[in-house]
């Protein structure tokens, strides 16, 4: 059993700051999350590596490259316009695999259930998982269920982990952005975060907005057929702003966005005005950002627009060389402002 | 990307009965858990297959056999004599992989943290995970952290999923028991369950007992070198009684245990008397049961006793042919009684 096993870095997509206790912001996907990763998890579990911020780790087993990832889901409420915790759990892990160019193969699911949850709710969630897995073309291969006393968990948490197969010639990573790369988004920003907020107790506001939660692996397969891709990332917790800052740091480059090019639905715009949010920081669950060479952009955009989840694909910016990694926004009136990671917590339990 | 992908059945080690709500017993590992699997999860996620009750699924990717498993950990308290939730999370998944004969390779970990947990506690848990992973020889390849509001979870839940490599000639499953097989246990029964109970608030009792939580993959490698193994299983939630019932059902055979041969520490015996428990139903986290041909038993026992976690290995029973699968106990005074699965819940949040 002396297998040829090797790791392309350690990856820990989320999480310490030397404060006394964990705060909600440590789960935000933003700055505090990155502190937690860098100060607590990476020193114990593995060295910071190029892939440490990617959505999946890549493990080489006997010459075969396998992507490996995990995501726990604690969204509240369990059902929201356009989706539910089950669809989120499947799509989140499928997408994390697909974002390193892997073909998702199999998932595991771990349920932590609060005593007293109705079977009808659990069944609806499980059926939604089944349907989402079928859409993505992945298998649910193993499962586990724990039940805790009433008050020891909030209804239902679901962890999904997944494995995918990565072709030997695929090299997609947040560390691979290059100067002059074009930045493409697959559709509108902030739909998921605002849809969940609209369903949240005490915060109800009228909107016909649906979450964008969707499996993006078929979209990515079409993109990979259309041209070489340097970076893929789904802007979930922390939004596009946080995701682009991660990529800027990993690749040590600057990303410049055009404010007028950012696609945002009127309902999301209106809700963000009302709540004091910026769509750049609101979570998406069915969108991706891609970095490609300028000469490949048109082909890849066309391929994206022919797929269900890429119809609204648009070029939103480019990569430029500077002295320190950053994300800049060229505003509608011609100014420039720096876009930082999400500093604290904006929307707890959004996924 | 047309890979040769195949599944050796669907496996869901735990979980519905058509009652209105989920009760603690649905997480017990016993009868209610099996109802949950059979009535809710299997119909949606996959057909009942020989491996549906095994500890890991086996996925064939391009001719390579990979074991895949998941386990969420909700043990209370987080620290107990002999272990903690971190060691439990690593060993639980390493052991589930090893119980199908896989060499564990990589794990993922998903943390759900209650706001306000101290960093010191989180760091102790993470360091324990690091040490246990090093002992087992596995890598922690990916992680995720979610933080929920105070009162929405009880301190800390950890999911670990894992992949392992299975040699092409390995075929270990609960469905493989054969008439005349000898049943071997690797050591004493009930240490984990009683150690956790001894640390539980409101239930403190004096004992020097330590949990047996340990990674068993090196023990299993030694056993596989010593002779052919038909069945391996770790008697965790639900205890040895539940585990043996699962194997009896999977293999459609009867298992007969000798009461006088069952190794139980005096402290466990005393605590069980006091609490009204039967050690056969108390959880273990560093023990395994193996089914082997009689002619191989001596060699395998010798190999086990030369390892750290197999010193107390003993033969406790055998497989006999009957009309319906069952587990029987030959008592010390010469009688025989039927041993059923754990019917409800005895020790919630034991792992």
Coordinates of C-alpha atoms in Angstrom, one line a residue, chain B residues 123-304:
Chain B
X123 CA -7.3 25.9 19.4
X124 CA -7.1 23.0 21.7
X125 CA -9.6 21.1 19.5
X126 CA -7.7 21.9 16.3
X127 CA -4.4 20.9 17.9
X128 CA -5.9 17.6 19.0
X129 CA -7.2 17.1 15.4
X130 CA -3.6 17.8 14.1
X131 CA -2.1 15.3 16.5
X132 CA -4.7 12.6 15.8
X133 CA -4.3 13.1 12.0
X134 CA -0.5 12.7 12.3
X135 CA -0.9 9.5 14.3
X136 CA -3.2 8.1 11.7
X137 CA -1.0 9.3 8.8
X138 CA -3.8 11.3 7.1
X139 CA -3.9 14.8 5.7
X140 CA -6.4 17.5 6.5
X141 CA -6.9 18.8 3.0
X142 CA -9.8 21.2 3.1
X143 CA -11.9 23.0 5.7
X144 CA -14.9 25.3 6.2
X145 CA -16.1 27.3 9.2
X146 CA -19.6 28.6 9.9
X147 CA -20.5 30.7 12.9
X148 CA -24.1 30.8 14.2
X149 CA -25.6 33.1 16.8
X150 CA -25.5 32.3 20.5
X151 CA -28.1 29.7 21.3
X152 CA -28.3 28.4 17.7
X153 CA -25.8 25.6 18.3
X154 CA -24.2 24.1 21.3
X155 CA -20.5 25.3 21.3
X156 CA -19.0 23.3 18.4
X157 CA -20.0 20.7 15.9
X158 CA -17.4 19.2 13.6
X159 CA -18.0 17.2 10.4
X160 CA -15.2 15.2 8.9
X161 CA -15.4 13.5 5.5
X162 CA -12.6 11.4 4.1
X163 CA -11.3 9.5 1.2
X164 CA -9.2 6.4 1.2
X165 CA -7.6 4.1 -1.3
X166 CA -8.8 0.5 -1.6
X167 CA -6.5 -2.1 -3.3
X168 CA -8.3 -3.9 -6.1
X169 CA -8.2 -7.3 -4.3
X170 CA -9.7 -6.0 -1.0
X171 CA -13.3 -7.0 -0.3
X172 CA -14.3 -6.3 3.3
X173 CA -18.0 -5.7 3.9
X174 CA -20.7 -6.4 6.5
X175 CA -22.3 -8.6 3.8
X176 CA -19.3 -11.0 3.7
X177 CA -19.7 -12.9 6.9
X178 CA -19.7 -16.7 6.4
X179 CA -20.9 -19.7 8.4
X180 CA -18.2 -20.8 10.9
X181 CA -16.4 -17.4 10.8
X182 CA -14.8 -16.5 14.1
X183 CA -15.8 -13.2 15.7
X184 CA -12.9 -11.2 17.1
X185 CA -13.1 -8.0 19.2
X186 CA -10.0 -5.8 19.5
X187 CA -10.5 -4.9 23.2
X188 CA -12.8 -3.9 26.0
X189 CA -16.4 -2.8 25.5
X190 CA -18.1 0.5 26.5
X191 CA -15.0 2.6 27.5
X192 CA -15.9 5.6 25.4
X193 CA -19.6 5.8 26.3
X194 CA -18.9 5.5 30.0
X195 CA -16.0 8.0 29.9
X196 CA -18.1 10.6 28.2
X197 CA -21.0 10.0 30.7
X198 CA -18.6 10.4 33.6
X199 CA -17.7 13.9 32.4
X200 CA -21.3 15.0 31.8
X201 CA -22.8 17.8 33.8
X202 CA -25.2 16.5 36.5
X203 CA -24.0 13.0 36.1
X204 CA -20.5 13.1 37.5
X205 CA -19.3 9.9 39.0
X206 CA -15.8 8.9 40.1
X207 CA -13.9 6.8 37.6
X208 CA -10.4 6.6 36.3
X209 CA -11.8 5.3 33.0
X210 CA -10.6 6.8 29.7
X211 CA -12.3 6.9 26.4
X212 CA -10.8 4.4 23.9
X213 CA -11.0 6.9 21.0
X214 CA -8.1 6.0 18.6
X215 CA -7.3 5.6 14.9
X216 CA -7.5 1.9 14.0
X217 CA -6.0 2.0 10.5
X218 CA -2.5 0.8 11.6
X219 CA -4.1 -2.1 13.5
X220 CA -6.2 -3.0 10.5
X221 CA -3.1 -2.9 8.2
X222 CA -1.4 -5.4 10.5
X223 CA -4.5 -7.6 10.5
X224 CA -4.8 -7.5 6.7
X225 CA -1.1 -8.6 6.5
X226 CA -1.8 -11.5 8.8
X227 CA -4.8 -13.1 7.0
X228 CA -8.0 -12.7 5.0
X229 CA -10.7 -10.7 6.7
X230 CA -14.4 -11.0 5.7
X231 CA -15.9 -8.2 7.9
X232 CA -14.7 -5.2 9.8
X233 CA -16.8 -2.8 11.7
X234 CA -16.3 -0.4 14.6
X235 CA -19.1 -0.7 17.2
X236 CA -19.7 3.0 17.8
X237 CA -23.2 4.4 18.4
X238 CA -25.5 1.6 19.4
X239 CA -22.6 -0.5 20.6
X240 CA -21.5 -4.0 19.7
X241 CA -25.1 -5.3 19.8
X242 CA -26.3 -3.0 17.1
X243 CA -23.2 -3.5 15.0
X244 CA -23.5 -7.3 15.1
X245 CA -27.2 -7.0 14.2
X246 CA -26.3 -5.0 11.1
X247 CA -23.8 -7.6 10.1
X248 CA -26.3 -10.4 10.7
X249 CA -28.8 -8.7 8.5
X250 CA -26.3 -7.8 5.7
X251 CA -24.9 -11.4 5.6
X252 CA -28.2 -13.1 6.4
X253 CA -26.6 -15.3 9.1
X254 CA -26.7 -15.7 12.9
X255 CA -24.0 -14.6 15.2
X256 CA -23.5 -16.3 18.6
X257 CA -21.6 -14.6 21.3
X258 CA -20.1 -16.1 24.5
X259 CA -21.0 -13.9 27.4
X260 CA -18.0 -15.0 29.4
X261 CA -15.7 -14.1 26.5
X262 CA -16.8 -10.4 26.3
X263 CA -14.1 -8.1 27.7
X264 CA -15.5 -5.4 29.9
X265 CA -13.5 -3.3 32.4
X266 CA -14.6 -3.5 36.1
X267 CA -15.2 0.3 36.0
X268 CA -17.5 0.0 33.0
X269 CA -19.3 -2.9 34.5
X270 CA -19.8 -0.9 37.7
X271 CA -21.0 2.2 35.9
X272 CA -23.4 0.2 33.7
X273 CA -24.9 -1.4 36.8
X274 CA -25.4 2.0 38.4
X275 CA -26.9 3.6 35.3
X276 CA -28.9 0.6 34.1
X277 CA -27.0 0.2 30.9
X278 CA -25.8 -3.0 29.1
X279 CA -22.1 -2.7 27.9
X280 CA -23.2 -4.4 24.7
X281 CA -25.1 -1.2 23.8
X282 CA -22.5 1.4 24.9
X283 CA -20.5 3.2 22.3
X284 CA -16.8 2.5 21.5
X285 CA -14.6 4.7 19.5
X286 CA -11.4 2.7 19.3
X287 CA -12.5 -0.8 19.0
X288 CA -13.3 -3.0 16.0
X289 CA -15.0 -6.4 15.4
X290 CA -13.6 -8.7 12.8
X291 CA -15.0 -11.8 11.1
X292 CA -12.4 -14.2 9.9
X293 CA -12.1 -17.9 8.9
X294 CA -11.3 -20.2 11.9
X295 CA -8.0 -21.2 10.3
X296 CA -6.9 -17.6 10.1
X297 CA -8.0 -16.5 13.6
X298 CA -4.8 -17.3 15.5
X299 CA -2.5 -15.5 13.1
X300 CA -4.7 -12.4 13.0
X301 CA -5.2 -12.4 16.8
X302 CA -1.4 -12.5 17.3
X303 CA -0.9 -9.7 14.9
X304 CA -3.5 -7.6 16.6

